[in-house]
CSV table of C-alpha atoms in Angstrom, one decimal:
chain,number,residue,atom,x,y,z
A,1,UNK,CA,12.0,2.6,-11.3
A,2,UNK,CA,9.2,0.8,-9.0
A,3,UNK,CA,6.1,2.1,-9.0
A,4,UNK,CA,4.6,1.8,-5.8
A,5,UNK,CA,0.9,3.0,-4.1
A,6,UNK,CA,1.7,4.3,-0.5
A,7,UNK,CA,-1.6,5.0,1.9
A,8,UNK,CA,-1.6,8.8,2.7
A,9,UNK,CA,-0.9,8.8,6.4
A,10,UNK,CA,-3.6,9.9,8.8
A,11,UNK,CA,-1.4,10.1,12.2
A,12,UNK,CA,-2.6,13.7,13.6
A,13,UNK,CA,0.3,16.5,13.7
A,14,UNK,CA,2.2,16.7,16.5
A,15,UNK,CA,1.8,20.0,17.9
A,16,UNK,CA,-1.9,18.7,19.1
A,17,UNK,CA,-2.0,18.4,22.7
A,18,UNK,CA,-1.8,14.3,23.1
A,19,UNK,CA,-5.3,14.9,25.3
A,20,UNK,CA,-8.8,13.3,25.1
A,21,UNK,CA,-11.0,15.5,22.8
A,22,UNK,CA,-13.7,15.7,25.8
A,23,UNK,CA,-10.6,17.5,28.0
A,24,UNK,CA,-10.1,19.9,25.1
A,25,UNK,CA,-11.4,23.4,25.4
A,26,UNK,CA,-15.1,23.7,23.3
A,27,UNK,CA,-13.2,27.3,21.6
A,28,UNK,CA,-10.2,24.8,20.4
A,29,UNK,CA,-12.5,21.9,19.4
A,30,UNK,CA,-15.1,24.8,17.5
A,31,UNK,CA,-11.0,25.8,15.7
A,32,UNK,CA,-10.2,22.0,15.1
A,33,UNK,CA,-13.7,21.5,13.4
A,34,UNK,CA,-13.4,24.8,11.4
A,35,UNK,CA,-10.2,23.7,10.0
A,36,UNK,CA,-10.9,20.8,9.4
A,37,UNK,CA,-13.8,21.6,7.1
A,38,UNK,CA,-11.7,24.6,5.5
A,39,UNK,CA,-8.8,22.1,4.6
A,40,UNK,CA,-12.0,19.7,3.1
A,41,UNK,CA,-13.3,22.3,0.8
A,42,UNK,CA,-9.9,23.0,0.1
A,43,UNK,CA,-8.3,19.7,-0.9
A,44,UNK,CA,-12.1,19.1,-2.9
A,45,UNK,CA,-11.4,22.8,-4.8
A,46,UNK,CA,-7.8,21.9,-5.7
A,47,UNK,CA,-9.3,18.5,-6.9
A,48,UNK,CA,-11.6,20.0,-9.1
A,49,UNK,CA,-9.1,22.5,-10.3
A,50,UNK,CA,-6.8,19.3,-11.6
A,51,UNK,CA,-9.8,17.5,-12.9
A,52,UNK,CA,-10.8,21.0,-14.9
A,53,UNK,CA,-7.1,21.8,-16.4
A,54,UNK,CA,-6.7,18.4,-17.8
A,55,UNK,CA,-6.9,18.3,-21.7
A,56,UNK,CA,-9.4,15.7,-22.9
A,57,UNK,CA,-10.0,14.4,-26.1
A,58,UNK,CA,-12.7,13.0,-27.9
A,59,UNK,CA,-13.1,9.4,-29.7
A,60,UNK,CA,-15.2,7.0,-30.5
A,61,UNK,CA,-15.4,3.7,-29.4
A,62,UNK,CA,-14.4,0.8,-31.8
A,63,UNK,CA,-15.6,-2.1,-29.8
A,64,UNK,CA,-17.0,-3.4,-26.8
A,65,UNK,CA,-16.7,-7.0,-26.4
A,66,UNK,CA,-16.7,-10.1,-23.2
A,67,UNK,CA,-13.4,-10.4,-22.5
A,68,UNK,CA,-14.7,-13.2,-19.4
A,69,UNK,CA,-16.6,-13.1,-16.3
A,70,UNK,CA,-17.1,-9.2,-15.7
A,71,UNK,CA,-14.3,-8.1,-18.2
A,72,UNK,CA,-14.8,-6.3,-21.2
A,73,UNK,CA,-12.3,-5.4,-24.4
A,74,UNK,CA,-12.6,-2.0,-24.9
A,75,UNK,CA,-10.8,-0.3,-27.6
A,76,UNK,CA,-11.2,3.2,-28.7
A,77,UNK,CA,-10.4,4.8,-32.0
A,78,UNK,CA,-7.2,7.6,-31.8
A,79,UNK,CA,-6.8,7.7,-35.5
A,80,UNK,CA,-7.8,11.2,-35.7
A,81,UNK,CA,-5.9,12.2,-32.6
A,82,UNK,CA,-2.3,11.6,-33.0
A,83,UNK,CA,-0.8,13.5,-29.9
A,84,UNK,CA,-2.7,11.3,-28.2
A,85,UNK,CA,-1.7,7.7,-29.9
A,86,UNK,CA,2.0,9.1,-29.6
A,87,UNK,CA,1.6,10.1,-26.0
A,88,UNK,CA,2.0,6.2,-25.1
A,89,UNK,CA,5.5,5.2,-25.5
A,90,UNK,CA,5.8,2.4,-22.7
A,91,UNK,CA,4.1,-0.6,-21.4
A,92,UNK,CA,2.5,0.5,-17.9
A,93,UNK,CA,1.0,3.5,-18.3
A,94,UNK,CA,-2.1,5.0,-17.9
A,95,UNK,CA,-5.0,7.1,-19.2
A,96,UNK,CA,-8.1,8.4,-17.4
A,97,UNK,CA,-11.2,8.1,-19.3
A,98,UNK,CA,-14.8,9.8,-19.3
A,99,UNK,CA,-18.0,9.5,-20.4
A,100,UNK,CA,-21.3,11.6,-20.2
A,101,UNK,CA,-23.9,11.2,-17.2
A,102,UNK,CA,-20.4,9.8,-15.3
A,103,UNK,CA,-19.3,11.5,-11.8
A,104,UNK,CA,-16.0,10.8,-12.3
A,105,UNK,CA,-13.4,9.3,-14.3
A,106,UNK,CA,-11.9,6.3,-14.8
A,107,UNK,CA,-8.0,5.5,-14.4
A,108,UNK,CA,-7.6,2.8,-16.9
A,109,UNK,CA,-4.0,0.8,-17.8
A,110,UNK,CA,-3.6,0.2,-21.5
A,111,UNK,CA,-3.9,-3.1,-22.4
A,112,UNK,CA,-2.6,-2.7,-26.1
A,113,UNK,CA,1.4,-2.3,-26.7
A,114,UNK,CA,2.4,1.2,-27.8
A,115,UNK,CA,3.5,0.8,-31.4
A,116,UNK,CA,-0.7,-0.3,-31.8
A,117,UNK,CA,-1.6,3.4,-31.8
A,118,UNK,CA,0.7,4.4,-34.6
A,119,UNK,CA,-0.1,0.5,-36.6
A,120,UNK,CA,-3.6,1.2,-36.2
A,121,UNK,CA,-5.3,3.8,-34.3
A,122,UNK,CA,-6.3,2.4,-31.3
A,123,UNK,CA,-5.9,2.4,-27.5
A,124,UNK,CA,-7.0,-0.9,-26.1
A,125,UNK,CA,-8.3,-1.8,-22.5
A,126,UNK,CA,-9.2,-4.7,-20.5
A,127,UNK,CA,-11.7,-2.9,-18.2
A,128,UNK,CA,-13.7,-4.5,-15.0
A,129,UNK,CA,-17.2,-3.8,-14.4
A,130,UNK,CA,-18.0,-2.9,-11.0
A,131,UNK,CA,-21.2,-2.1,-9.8
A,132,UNK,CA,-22.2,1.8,-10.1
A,133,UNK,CA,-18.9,2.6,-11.5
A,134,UNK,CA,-17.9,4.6,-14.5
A,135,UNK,CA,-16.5,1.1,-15.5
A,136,UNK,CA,-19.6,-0.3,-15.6
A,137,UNK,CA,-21.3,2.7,-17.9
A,138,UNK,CA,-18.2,2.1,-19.9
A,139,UNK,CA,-18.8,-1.6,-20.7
A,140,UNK,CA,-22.5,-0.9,-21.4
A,141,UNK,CA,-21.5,1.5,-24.7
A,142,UNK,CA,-20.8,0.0,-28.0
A,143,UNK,CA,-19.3,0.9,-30.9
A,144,UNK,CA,-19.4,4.5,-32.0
A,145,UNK,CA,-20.3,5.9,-28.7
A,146,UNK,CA,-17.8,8.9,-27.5
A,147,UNK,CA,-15.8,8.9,-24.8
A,148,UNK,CA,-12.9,11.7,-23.4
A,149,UNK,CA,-9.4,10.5,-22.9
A,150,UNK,CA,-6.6,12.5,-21.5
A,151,UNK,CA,-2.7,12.2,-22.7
A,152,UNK,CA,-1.3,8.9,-21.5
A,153,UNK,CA,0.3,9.1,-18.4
A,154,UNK,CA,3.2,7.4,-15.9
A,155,UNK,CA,6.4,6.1,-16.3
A,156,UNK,CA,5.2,2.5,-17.1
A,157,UNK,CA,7.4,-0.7,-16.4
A,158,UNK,CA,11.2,0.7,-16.8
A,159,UNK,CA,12.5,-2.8,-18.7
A,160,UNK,CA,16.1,-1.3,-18.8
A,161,UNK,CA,16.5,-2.3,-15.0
A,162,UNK,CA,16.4,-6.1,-16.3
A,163,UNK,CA,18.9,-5.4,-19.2
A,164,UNK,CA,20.8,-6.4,-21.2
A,165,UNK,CA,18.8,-10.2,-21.1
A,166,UNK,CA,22.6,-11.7,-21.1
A,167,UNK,CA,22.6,-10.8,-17.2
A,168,UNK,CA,19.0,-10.8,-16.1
A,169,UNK,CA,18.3,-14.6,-17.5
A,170,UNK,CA,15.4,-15.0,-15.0
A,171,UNK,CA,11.9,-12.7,-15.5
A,172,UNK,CA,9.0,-13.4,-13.4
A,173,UNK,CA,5.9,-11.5,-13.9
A,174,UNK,CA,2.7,-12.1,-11.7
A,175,UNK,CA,-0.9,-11.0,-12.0
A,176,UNK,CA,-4.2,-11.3,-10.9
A,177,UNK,CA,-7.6,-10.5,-12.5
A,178,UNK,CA,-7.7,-7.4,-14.4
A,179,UNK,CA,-3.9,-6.4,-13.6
A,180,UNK,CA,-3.1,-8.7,-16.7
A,181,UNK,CA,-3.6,-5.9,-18.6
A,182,UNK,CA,-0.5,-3.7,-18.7
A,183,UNK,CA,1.1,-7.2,-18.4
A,184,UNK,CA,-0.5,-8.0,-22.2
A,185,UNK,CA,1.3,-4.7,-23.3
A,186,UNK,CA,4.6,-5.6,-21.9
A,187,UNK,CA,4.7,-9.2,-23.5
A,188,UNK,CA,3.7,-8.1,-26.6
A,189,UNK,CA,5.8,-4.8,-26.3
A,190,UNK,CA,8.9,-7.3,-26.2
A,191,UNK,CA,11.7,-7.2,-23.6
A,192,UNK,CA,13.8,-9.9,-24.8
A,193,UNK,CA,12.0,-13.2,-23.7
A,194,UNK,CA,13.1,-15.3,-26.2
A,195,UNK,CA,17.0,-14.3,-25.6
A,196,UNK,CA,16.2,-15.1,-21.8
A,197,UNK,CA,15.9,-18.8,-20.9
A,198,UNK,CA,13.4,-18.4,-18.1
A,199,UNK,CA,10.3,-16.2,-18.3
A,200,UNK,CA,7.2,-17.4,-16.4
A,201,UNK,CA,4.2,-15.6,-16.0
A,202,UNK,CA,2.0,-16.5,-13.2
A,203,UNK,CA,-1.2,-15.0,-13.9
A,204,UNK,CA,-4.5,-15.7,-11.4
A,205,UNK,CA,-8.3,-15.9,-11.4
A,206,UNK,CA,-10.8,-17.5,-9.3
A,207,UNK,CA,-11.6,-19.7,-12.4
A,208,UNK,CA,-11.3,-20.1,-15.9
A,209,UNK,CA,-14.2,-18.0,-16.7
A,210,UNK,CA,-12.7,-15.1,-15.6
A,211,UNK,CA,-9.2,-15.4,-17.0
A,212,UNK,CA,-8.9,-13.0,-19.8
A,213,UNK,CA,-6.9,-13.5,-23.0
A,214,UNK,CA,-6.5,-17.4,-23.1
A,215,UNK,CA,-7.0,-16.7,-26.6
A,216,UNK,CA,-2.9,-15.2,-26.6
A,217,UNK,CA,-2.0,-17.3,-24.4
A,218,UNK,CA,0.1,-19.6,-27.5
A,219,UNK,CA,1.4,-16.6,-29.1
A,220,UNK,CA,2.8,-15.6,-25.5
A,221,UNK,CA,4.6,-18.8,-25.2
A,222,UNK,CA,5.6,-18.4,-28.5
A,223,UNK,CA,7.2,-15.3,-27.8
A,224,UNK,CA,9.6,-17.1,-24.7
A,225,UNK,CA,6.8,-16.4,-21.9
A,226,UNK,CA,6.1,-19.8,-20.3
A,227,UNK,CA,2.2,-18.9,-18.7
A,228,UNK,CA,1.5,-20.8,-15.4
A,229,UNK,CA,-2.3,-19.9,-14.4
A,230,UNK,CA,-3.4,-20.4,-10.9
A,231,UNK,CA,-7.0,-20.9,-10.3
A,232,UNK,CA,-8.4,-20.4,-6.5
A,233,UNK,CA,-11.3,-21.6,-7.2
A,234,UNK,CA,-11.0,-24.2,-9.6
A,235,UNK,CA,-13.4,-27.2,-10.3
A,236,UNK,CA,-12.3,-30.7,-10.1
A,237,UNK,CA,-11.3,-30.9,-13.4
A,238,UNK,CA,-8.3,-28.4,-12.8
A,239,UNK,CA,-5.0,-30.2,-13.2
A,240,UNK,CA,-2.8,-27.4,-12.6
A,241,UNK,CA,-1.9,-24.9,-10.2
A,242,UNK,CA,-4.3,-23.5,-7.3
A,243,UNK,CA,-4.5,-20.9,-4.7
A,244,UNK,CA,-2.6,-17.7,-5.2
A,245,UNK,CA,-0.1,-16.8,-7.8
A,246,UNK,CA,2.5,-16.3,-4.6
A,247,UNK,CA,1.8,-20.1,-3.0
A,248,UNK,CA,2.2,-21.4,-6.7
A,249,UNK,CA,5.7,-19.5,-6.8
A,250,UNK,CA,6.7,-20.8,-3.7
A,251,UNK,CA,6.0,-24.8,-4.1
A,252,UNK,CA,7.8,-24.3,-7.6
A,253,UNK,CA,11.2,-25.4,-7.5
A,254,UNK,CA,13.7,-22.5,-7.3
A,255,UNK,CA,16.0,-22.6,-10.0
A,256,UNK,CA,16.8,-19.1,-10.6
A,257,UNK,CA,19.8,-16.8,-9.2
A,258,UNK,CA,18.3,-13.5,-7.4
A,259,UNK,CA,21.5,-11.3,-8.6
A,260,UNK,CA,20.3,-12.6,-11.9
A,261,UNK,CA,15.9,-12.3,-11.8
A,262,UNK,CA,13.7,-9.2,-12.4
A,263,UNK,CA,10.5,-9.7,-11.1
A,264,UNK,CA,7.4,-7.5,-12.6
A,265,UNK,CA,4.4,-7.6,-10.5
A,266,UNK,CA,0.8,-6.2,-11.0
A,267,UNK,CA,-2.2,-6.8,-8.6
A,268,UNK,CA,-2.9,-7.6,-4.9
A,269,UNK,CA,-0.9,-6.3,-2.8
A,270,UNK,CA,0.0,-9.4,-1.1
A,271,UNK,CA,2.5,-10.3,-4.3
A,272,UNK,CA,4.6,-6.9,-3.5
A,273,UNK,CA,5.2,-8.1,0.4
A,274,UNK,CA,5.8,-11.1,-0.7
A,275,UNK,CA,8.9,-9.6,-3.1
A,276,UNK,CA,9.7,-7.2,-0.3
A,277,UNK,CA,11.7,-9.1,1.9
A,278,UNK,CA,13.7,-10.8,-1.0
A,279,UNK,CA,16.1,-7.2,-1.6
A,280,UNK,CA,18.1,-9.7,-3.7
A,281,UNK,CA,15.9,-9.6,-6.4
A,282,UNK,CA,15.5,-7.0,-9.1
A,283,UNK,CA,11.7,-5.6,-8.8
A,284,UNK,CA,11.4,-3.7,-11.7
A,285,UNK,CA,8.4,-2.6,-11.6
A,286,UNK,CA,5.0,-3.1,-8.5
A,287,UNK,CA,1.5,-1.8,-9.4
A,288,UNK,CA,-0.9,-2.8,-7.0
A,289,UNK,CA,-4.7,-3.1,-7.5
């Protein structure tokens, strides 16, 4: 099942009249704006009626670490909570995280693969900072700090679509920045790589500094996931691929059958029009950042 991000549509509803708002009666306009404020207040109650009803639970943080250039490892301790460490059963999902002093919460993918939580207790994250986010708060904590998690959430990257490997040979997975991180879950998750004779991973940064996990990258290979990275902004020194992850697809020479590939895809959104015209291929799964 693809998991896709559609923009809520803003086209007005068609029983307005189709007429300049300065033609409009001011009696209408005075109901338009009343409405319009009501359906406001009412979309921010329901919102903080959802936010209210969700169970959180509390745990500590067991690290705070650079990942690179404005991303942090975060991993928080679950060992005392283990409805929550059982709640993630699949590479893909997601958890929304709080801390005090923070507006709002943070959705954050989890990095680690599931069977970490029951190994070891922990929920790991490869989390941005961002300016006056929750993010940022987040990556300023250290280790014993508490934050609030709520149950893991989504349907995550459904590998059965690309089973059995026998008849899905190809698997391409592409990410940029911070969207490697459910990709780190599935590799390490396992989906058959090394029973598939052509895994590539096309992962992109703007440079080396901010490409996270490097430090896996041999274990990934290891595991039957050939890594290509593509730099945009690369120095001179750069030998291999530049631009973005899509142009480095393209110029690579295609020796794959469509009826055959499963494409996994997590980032700009770019990467899932560029998949959208090719209905031939198996998209498995699309998160876009």
């Amino acid at each position: 099942m693809s998991i896709t991000l559609s923009p809520l549509s803003l086209s007005p509803p068609s029983s307005l009249p189709h007429a300049p708002l300065h033609h409009l009666p001011m009696a209408f306009l005075r109901h338009l704006k009343l409405r319009h404020h009501r359906r406001r207040r009412l979309l921010s109650v329901a919102a903080s009626v959802r936010q209210d009803t969700a169970s959180w639970t509390a745990a500590p943080l067991a690290d705070v670490r650079p990942a690179a250039e404005s991303l942090f490892h975060v991993i928080v301790d679950v060992s005392d909570s283990p409805d929550l460490a059982a709640s993630h059963v699949r590479a893909g999902q997601y958890l929304q995280l709080r801390i005090p002093n923070a507006e709002k919460p943070s959705f954050l993918a989890l990095a680690s693969p599931p069977p970490l939580a029951a190994e070891k207790g922990v929920f790991e994250f490869l989390v941005k900072s961002v300016a006056g986010s929750t993010a940022e708060l987040l990556c300023g904590l250290g280790k014993g700090d508490v934050v609030e998690l709520t149950q893991v959430m989504g349907r995550g990257f459904d590998v059965d679509q690309i089973s059995p490997p026998e008849e899905y040979s190809t698997v391409l997975i592409f990410a940029t920045g911070s969207g490697i991180s459910p990709i780190r879950s599935l590799i390490e998750s396992g989906f058959s790589a090394n029973k598939r004779p052509d895994v590539r991973l096309y992962y992109g940064a703007r440079n080396l500094q901010r490409m996270a996990y490097q430090d896996r990258f041999k274990n990934w290979e290891s595991s039957g996931v050939k890594i290509v990275p593509v730099l945009s902004q690369a120095d001179d020194n750069w030998t291999g691929e530049r631009g973005y992850v899509q142009a480095a697809f393209s110029r690579a020479k295609k020796l794959y059958s469509p009826l055959a590939t499963g494409a996994v895809l997590c980032g700009q959104k770019q990467m899932s029009e560029m998949f959208g015209s090719k209905s031939s291929l198996a998209v498995v799964a699309i998160k876009q950042g």
